[in-house]
mmCIF file of C-alpha atoms in Angstrom:
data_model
loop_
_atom_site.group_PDB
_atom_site.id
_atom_site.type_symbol
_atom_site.label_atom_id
_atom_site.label_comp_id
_atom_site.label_asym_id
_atom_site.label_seq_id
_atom_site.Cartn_x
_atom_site.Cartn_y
_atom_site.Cartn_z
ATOM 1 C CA UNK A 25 0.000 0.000 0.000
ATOM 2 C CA UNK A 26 1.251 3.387 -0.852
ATOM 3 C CA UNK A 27 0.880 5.880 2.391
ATOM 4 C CA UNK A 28 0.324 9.537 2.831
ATOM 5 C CA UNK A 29 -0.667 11.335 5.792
ATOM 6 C CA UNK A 30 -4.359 10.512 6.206
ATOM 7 C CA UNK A 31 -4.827 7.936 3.281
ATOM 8 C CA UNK A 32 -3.632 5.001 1.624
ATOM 9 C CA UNK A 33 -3.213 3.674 -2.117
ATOM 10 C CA UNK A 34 -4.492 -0.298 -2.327
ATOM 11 C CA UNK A 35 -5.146 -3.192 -4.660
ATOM 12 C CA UNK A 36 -9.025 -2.945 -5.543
ATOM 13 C CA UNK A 37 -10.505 -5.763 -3.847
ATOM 14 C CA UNK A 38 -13.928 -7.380 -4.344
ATOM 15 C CA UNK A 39 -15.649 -6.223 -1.656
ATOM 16 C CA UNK A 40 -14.709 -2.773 -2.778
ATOM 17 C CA UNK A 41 -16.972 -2.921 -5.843
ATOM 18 C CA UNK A 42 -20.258 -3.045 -4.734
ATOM 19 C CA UNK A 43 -19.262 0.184 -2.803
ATOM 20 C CA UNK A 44 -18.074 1.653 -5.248
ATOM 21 C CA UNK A 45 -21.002 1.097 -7.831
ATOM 22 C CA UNK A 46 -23.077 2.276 -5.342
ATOM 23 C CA UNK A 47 -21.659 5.135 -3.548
ATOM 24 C CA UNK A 48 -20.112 6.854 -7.210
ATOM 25 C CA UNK A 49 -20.948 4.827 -9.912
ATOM 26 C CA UNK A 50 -25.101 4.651 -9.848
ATOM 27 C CA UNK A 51 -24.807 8.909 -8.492
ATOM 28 C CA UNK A 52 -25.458 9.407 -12.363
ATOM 29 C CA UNK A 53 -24.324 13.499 -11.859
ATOM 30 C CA UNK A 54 -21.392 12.943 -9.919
ATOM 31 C CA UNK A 55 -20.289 10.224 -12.339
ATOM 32 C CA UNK A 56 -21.082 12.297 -15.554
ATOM 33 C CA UNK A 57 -18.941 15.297 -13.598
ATOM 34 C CA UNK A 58 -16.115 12.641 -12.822
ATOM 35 C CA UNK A 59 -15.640 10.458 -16.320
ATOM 36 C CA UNK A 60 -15.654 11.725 -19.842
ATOM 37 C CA UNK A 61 -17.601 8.783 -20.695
ATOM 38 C CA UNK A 62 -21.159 7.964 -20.959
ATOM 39 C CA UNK A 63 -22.839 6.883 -17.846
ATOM 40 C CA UNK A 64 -24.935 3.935 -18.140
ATOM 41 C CA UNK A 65 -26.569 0.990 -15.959
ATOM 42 C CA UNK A 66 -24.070 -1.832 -14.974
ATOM 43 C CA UNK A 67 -25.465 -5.112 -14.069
ATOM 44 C CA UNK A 68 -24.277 -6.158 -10.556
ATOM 45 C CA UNK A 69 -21.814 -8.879 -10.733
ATOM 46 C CA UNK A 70 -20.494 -8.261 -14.185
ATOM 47 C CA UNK A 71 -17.088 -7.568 -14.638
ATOM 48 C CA UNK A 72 -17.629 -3.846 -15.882
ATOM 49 C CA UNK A 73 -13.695 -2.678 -16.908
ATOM 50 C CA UNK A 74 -15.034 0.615 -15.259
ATOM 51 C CA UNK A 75 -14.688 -0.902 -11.730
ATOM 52 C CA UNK A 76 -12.709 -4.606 -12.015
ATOM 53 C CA UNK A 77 -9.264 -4.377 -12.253
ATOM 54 C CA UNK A 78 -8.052 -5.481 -15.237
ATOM 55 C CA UNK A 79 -4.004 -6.584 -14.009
ATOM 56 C CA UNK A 80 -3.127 -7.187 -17.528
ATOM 57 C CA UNK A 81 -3.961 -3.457 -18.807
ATOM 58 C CA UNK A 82 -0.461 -2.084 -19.065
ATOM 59 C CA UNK A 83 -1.678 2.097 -19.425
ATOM 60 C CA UNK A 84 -4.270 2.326 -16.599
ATOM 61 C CA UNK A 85 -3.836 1.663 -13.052
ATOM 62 C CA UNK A 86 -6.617 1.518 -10.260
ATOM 63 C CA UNK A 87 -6.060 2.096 -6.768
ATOM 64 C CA UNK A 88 -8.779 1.939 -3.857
ATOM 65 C CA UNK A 89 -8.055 4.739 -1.515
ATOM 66 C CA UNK A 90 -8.426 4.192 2.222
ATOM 67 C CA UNK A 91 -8.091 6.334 5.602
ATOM 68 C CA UNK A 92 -5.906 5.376 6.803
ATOM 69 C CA UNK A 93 -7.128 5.710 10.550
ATOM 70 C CA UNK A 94 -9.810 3.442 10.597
ATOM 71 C CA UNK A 95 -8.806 1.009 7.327
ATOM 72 C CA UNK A 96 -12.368 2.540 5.505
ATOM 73 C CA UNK A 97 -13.099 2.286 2.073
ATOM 74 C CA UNK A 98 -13.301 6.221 1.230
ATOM 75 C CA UNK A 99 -13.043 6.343 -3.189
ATOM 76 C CA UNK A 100 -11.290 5.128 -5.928
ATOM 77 C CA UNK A 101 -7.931 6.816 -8.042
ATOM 78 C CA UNK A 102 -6.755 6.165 -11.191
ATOM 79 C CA UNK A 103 -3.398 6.517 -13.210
ATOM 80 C CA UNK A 104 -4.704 6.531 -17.053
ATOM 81 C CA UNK A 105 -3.005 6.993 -20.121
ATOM 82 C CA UNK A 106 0.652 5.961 -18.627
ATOM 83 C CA UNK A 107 2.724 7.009 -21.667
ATOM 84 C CA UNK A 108 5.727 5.303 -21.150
ATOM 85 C CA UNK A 109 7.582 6.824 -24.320
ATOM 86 C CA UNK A 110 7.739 10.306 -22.768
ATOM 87 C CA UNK A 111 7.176 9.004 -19.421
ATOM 88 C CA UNK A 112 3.793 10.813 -18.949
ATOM 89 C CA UNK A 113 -0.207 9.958 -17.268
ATOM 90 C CA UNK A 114 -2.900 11.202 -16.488
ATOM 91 C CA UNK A 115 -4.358 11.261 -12.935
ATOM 92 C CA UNK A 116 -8.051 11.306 -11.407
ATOM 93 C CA UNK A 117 -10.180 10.716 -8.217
ATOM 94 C CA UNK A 118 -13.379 10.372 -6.826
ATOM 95 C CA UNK A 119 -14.101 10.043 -2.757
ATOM 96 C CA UNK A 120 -17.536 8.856 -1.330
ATOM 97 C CA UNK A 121 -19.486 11.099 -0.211
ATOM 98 C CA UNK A 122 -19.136 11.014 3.145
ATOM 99 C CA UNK A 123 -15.632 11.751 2.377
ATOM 100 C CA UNK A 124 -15.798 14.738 1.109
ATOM 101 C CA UNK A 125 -14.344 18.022 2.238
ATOM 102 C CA UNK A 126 -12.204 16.528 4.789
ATOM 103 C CA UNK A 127 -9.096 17.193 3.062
ATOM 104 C CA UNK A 128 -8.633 13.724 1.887
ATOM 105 C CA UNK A 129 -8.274 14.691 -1.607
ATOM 106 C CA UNK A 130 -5.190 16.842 -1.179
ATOM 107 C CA UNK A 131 -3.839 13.673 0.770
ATOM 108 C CA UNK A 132 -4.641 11.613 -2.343
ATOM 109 C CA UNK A 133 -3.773 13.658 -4.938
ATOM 110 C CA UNK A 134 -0.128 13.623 -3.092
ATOM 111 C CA UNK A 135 0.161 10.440 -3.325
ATOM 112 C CA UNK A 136 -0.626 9.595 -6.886
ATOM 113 C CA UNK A 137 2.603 12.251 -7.967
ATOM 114 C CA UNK A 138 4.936 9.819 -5.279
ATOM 115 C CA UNK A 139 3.318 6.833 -7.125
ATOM 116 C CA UNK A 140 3.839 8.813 -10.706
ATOM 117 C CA UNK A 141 7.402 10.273 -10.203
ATOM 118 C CA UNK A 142 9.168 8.023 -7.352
ATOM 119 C CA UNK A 143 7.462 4.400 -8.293
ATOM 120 C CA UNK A 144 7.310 4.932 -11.677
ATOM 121 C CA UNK A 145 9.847 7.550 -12.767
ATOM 122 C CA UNK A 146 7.454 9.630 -14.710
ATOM 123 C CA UNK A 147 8.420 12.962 -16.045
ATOM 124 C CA UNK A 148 5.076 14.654 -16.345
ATOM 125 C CA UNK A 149 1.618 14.149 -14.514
ATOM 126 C CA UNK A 150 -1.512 15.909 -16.040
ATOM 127 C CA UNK A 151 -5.379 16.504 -14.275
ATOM 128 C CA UNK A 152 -8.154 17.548 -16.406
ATOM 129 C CA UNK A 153 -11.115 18.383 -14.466
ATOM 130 C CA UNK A 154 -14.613 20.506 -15.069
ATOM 131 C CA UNK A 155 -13.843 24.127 -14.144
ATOM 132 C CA UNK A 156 -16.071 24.497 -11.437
ATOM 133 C CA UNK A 157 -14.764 21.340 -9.547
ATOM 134 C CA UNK A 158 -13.108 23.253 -6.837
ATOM 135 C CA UNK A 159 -11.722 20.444 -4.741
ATOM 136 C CA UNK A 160 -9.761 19.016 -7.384
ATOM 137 C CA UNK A 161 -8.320 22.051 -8.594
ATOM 138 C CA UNK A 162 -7.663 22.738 -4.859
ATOM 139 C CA UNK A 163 -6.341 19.991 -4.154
ATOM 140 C CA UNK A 164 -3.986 19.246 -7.501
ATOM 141 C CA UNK A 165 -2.588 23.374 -7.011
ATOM 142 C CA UNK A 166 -1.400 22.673 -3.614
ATOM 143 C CA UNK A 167 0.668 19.687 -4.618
ATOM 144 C CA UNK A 168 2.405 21.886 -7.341
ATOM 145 C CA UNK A 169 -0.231 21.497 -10.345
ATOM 146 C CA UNK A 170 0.361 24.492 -12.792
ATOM 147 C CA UNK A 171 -2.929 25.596 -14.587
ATOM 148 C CA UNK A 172 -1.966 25.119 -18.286
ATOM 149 C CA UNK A 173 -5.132 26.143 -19.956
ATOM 150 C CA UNK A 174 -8.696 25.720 -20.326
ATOM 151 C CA UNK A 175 -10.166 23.945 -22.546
ATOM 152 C CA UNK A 176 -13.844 25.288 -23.853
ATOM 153 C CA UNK A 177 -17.004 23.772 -23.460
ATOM 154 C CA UNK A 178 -15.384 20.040 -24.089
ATOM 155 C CA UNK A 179 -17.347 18.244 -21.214
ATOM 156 C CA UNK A 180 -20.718 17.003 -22.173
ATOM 157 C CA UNK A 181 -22.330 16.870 -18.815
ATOM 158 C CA UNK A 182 -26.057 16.476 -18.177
ATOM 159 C CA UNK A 183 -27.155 18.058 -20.968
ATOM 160 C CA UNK A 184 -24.819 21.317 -21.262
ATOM 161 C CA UNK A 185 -21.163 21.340 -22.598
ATOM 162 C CA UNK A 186 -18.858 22.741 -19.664
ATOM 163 C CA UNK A 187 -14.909 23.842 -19.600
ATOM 164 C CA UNK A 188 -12.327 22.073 -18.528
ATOM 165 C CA UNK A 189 -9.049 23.541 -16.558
ATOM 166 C CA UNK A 190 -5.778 21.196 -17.957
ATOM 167 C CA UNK A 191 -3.295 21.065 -15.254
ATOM 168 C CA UNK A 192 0.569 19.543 -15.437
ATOM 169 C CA UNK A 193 3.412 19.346 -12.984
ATOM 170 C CA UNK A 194 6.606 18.015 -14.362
ATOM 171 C CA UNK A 195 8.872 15.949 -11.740
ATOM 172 C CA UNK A 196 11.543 18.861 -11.379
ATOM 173 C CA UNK A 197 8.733 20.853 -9.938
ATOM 174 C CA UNK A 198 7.620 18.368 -7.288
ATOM 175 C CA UNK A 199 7.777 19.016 -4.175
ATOM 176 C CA UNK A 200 7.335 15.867 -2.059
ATOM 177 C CA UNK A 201 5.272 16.317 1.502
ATOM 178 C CA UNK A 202 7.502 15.380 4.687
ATOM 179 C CA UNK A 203 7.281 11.605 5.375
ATOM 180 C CA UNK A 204 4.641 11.613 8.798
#
Protein backbone atom coordinates (compact mmCIF):
# COMPACT_ATOMS: atom_id res chain seq x y z
CA UNK A 1 0.00 0.00 0.00
CA UNK A 2 1.25 3.39 -0.85
CA UNK A 3 0.88 5.88 2.39
CA UNK A 4 0.32 9.54 2.83
CA UNK A 5 -0.67 11.33 5.79
CA UNK A 6 -4.36 10.51 6.21
CA UNK A 7 -4.83 7.94 3.28
CA UNK A 8 -3.63 5.00 1.62
CA UNK A 9 -3.21 3.67 -2.12
CA UNK A 10 -4.49 -0.30 -2.33
CA UNK A 11 -5.15 -3.19 -4.66
CA UNK A 12 -9.02 -2.94 -5.54
CA UNK A 13 -10.51 -5.76 -3.85
CA UNK A 14 -13.93 -7.38 -4.34
CA UNK A 15 -15.65 -6.22 -1.66
CA UNK A 16 -14.71 -2.77 -2.78
CA UNK A 17 -16.97 -2.92 -5.84
CA UNK A 18 -20.26 -3.05 -4.73
CA UNK A 19 -19.26 0.18 -2.80
CA UNK A 20 -18.07 1.65 -5.25
CA UNK A 21 -21.00 1.10 -7.83
CA UNK A 22 -23.08 2.28 -5.34
CA UNK A 23 -21.66 5.13 -3.55
CA UNK A 24 -20.11 6.85 -7.21
CA UNK A 25 -20.95 4.83 -9.91
CA UNK A 26 -25.10 4.65 -9.85
CA UNK A 27 -24.81 8.91 -8.49
CA UNK A 28 -25.46 9.41 -12.36
CA UNK A 29 -24.32 13.50 -11.86
CA UNK A 30 -21.39 12.94 -9.92
CA UNK A 31 -20.29 10.22 -12.34
CA UNK A 32 -21.08 12.30 -15.55
CA UNK A 33 -18.94 15.30 -13.60
CA UNK A 34 -16.12 12.64 -12.82
CA UNK A 35 -15.64 10.46 -16.32
CA UNK A 36 -15.65 11.72 -19.84
CA UNK A 37 -17.60 8.78 -20.70
CA UNK A 38 -21.16 7.96 -20.96
CA UNK A 39 -22.84 6.88 -17.85
CA UNK A 40 -24.94 3.93 -18.14
CA UNK A 41 -26.57 0.99 -15.96
CA UNK A 42 -24.07 -1.83 -14.97
CA UNK A 43 -25.47 -5.11 -14.07
CA UNK A 44 -24.28 -6.16 -10.56
CA UNK A 45 -21.81 -8.88 -10.73
CA UNK A 46 -20.49 -8.26 -14.19
CA UNK A 47 -17.09 -7.57 -14.64
CA UNK A 48 -17.63 -3.85 -15.88
CA UNK A 49 -13.69 -2.68 -16.91
CA UNK A 50 -15.03 0.61 -15.26
CA UNK A 51 -14.69 -0.90 -11.73
CA UNK A 52 -12.71 -4.61 -12.01
CA UNK A 53 -9.26 -4.38 -12.25
CA UNK A 54 -8.05 -5.48 -15.24
CA UNK A 55 -4.00 -6.58 -14.01
CA UNK A 56 -3.13 -7.19 -17.53
CA UNK A 57 -3.96 -3.46 -18.81
CA UNK A 58 -0.46 -2.08 -19.07
CA UNK A 59 -1.68 2.10 -19.42
CA UNK A 60 -4.27 2.33 -16.60
CA UNK A 61 -3.84 1.66 -13.05
CA UNK A 62 -6.62 1.52 -10.26
CA UNK A 63 -6.06 2.10 -6.77
CA UNK A 64 -8.78 1.94 -3.86
CA UNK A 65 -8.06 4.74 -1.51
CA UNK A 66 -8.43 4.19 2.22
CA UNK A 67 -8.09 6.33 5.60
CA UNK A 68 -5.91 5.38 6.80
CA UNK A 69 -7.13 5.71 10.55
CA UNK A 70 -9.81 3.44 10.60
CA UNK A 71 -8.81 1.01 7.33
CA UNK A 72 -12.37 2.54 5.50
CA UNK A 73 -13.10 2.29 2.07
CA UNK A 74 -13.30 6.22 1.23
CA UNK A 75 -13.04 6.34 -3.19
CA UNK A 76 -11.29 5.13 -5.93
CA UNK A 77 -7.93 6.82 -8.04
CA UNK A 78 -6.76 6.17 -11.19
CA UNK A 79 -3.40 6.52 -13.21
CA UNK A 80 -4.70 6.53 -17.05
CA UNK A 81 -3.01 6.99 -20.12
CA UNK A 82 0.65 5.96 -18.63
CA UNK A 83 2.72 7.01 -21.67
CA UNK A 84 5.73 5.30 -21.15
CA UNK A 85 7.58 6.82 -24.32
CA UNK A 86 7.74 10.31 -22.77
CA UNK A 87 7.18 9.00 -19.42
CA UNK A 88 3.79 10.81 -18.95
CA UNK A 89 -0.21 9.96 -17.27
CA UNK A 90 -2.90 11.20 -16.49
CA UNK A 91 -4.36 11.26 -12.94
CA UNK A 92 -8.05 11.31 -11.41
CA UNK A 93 -10.18 10.72 -8.22
CA UNK A 94 -13.38 10.37 -6.83
CA UNK A 95 -14.10 10.04 -2.76
CA UNK A 96 -17.54 8.86 -1.33
CA UNK A 97 -19.49 11.10 -0.21
CA UNK A 98 -19.14 11.01 3.14
CA UNK A 99 -15.63 11.75 2.38
CA UNK A 100 -15.80 14.74 1.11
CA UNK A 101 -14.34 18.02 2.24
CA UNK A 102 -12.20 16.53 4.79
CA UNK A 103 -9.10 17.19 3.06
CA UNK A 104 -8.63 13.72 1.89
CA UNK A 105 -8.27 14.69 -1.61
CA UNK A 106 -5.19 16.84 -1.18
CA UNK A 107 -3.84 13.67 0.77
CA UNK A 108 -4.64 11.61 -2.34
CA UNK A 109 -3.77 13.66 -4.94
CA UNK A 110 -0.13 13.62 -3.09
CA UNK A 111 0.16 10.44 -3.32
CA UNK A 112 -0.63 9.59 -6.89
CA UNK A 113 2.60 12.25 -7.97
CA UNK A 114 4.94 9.82 -5.28
CA UNK A 115 3.32 6.83 -7.12
CA UNK A 116 3.84 8.81 -10.71
CA UNK A 117 7.40 10.27 -10.20
CA UNK A 118 9.17 8.02 -7.35
CA UNK A 119 7.46 4.40 -8.29
CA UNK A 120 7.31 4.93 -11.68
CA UNK A 121 9.85 7.55 -12.77
CA UNK A 122 7.45 9.63 -14.71
CA UNK A 123 8.42 12.96 -16.05
CA UNK A 124 5.08 14.65 -16.34
CA UNK A 125 1.62 14.15 -14.51
CA UNK A 126 -1.51 15.91 -16.04
CA UNK A 127 -5.38 16.50 -14.27
CA UNK A 128 -8.15 17.55 -16.41
CA UNK A 129 -11.12 18.38 -14.47
CA UNK A 130 -14.61 20.51 -15.07
CA UNK A 131 -13.84 24.13 -14.14
CA UNK A 132 -16.07 24.50 -11.44
CA UNK A 133 -14.76 21.34 -9.55
CA UNK A 134 -13.11 23.25 -6.84
CA UNK A 135 -11.72 20.44 -4.74
CA UNK A 136 -9.76 19.02 -7.38
CA UNK A 137 -8.32 22.05 -8.59
CA UNK A 138 -7.66 22.74 -4.86
CA UNK A 139 -6.34 19.99 -4.15
CA UNK A 140 -3.99 19.25 -7.50
CA UNK A 141 -2.59 23.37 -7.01
CA UNK A 142 -1.40 22.67 -3.61
CA UNK A 143 0.67 19.69 -4.62
CA UNK A 144 2.40 21.89 -7.34
CA UNK A 145 -0.23 21.50 -10.35
CA UNK A 146 0.36 24.49 -12.79
CA UNK A 147 -2.93 25.60 -14.59
CA UNK A 148 -1.97 25.12 -18.29
CA UNK A 149 -5.13 26.14 -19.96
CA UNK A 150 -8.70 25.72 -20.33
CA UNK A 151 -10.17 23.94 -22.55
CA UNK A 152 -13.84 25.29 -23.85
CA UNK A 153 -17.00 23.77 -23.46
CA UNK A 154 -15.38 20.04 -24.09
CA UNK A 155 -17.35 18.24 -21.21
CA UNK A 156 -20.72 17.00 -22.17
CA UNK A 157 -22.33 16.87 -18.82
CA UNK A 158 -26.06 16.48 -18.18
CA UNK A 159 -27.16 18.06 -20.97
CA UNK A 160 -24.82 21.32 -21.26
CA UNK A 161 -21.16 21.34 -22.60
CA UNK A 162 -18.86 22.74 -19.66
CA UNK A 163 -14.91 23.84 -19.60
CA UNK A 164 -12.33 22.07 -18.53
CA UNK A 165 -9.05 23.54 -16.56
CA UNK A 166 -5.78 21.20 -17.96
CA UNK A 167 -3.29 21.06 -15.25
CA UNK A 168 0.57 19.54 -15.44
CA UNK A 169 3.41 19.35 -12.98
CA UNK A 170 6.61 18.02 -14.36
CA UNK A 171 8.87 15.95 -11.74
CA UNK A 172 11.54 18.86 -11.38
CA UNK A 173 8.73 20.85 -9.94
CA UNK A 174 7.62 18.37 -7.29
CA UNK A 175 7.78 19.02 -4.18
CA UNK A 176 7.34 15.87 -2.06
CA UNK A 177 5.27 16.32 1.50
CA UNK A 178 7.50 15.38 4.69
CA UNK A 179 7.28 11.61 5.37
CA UNK A 180 4.64 11.61 8.80
Amino acid sequence: MLRGSTVGLRARYDEDIPILRTELYDDVVNFSRADGRAWRPITPGSNEPRLVVDETDQVNVAFSVVELGSGALIGAATFWDIDTHNRSAHLGMSLLPAARGRGFGTDVVAVLCHYGFVVRGLHRLQVETLSDNDAMLRAAERNGFVREGVLRSSAWVMGEFLDEVQLGLLAEDWKPAPTP
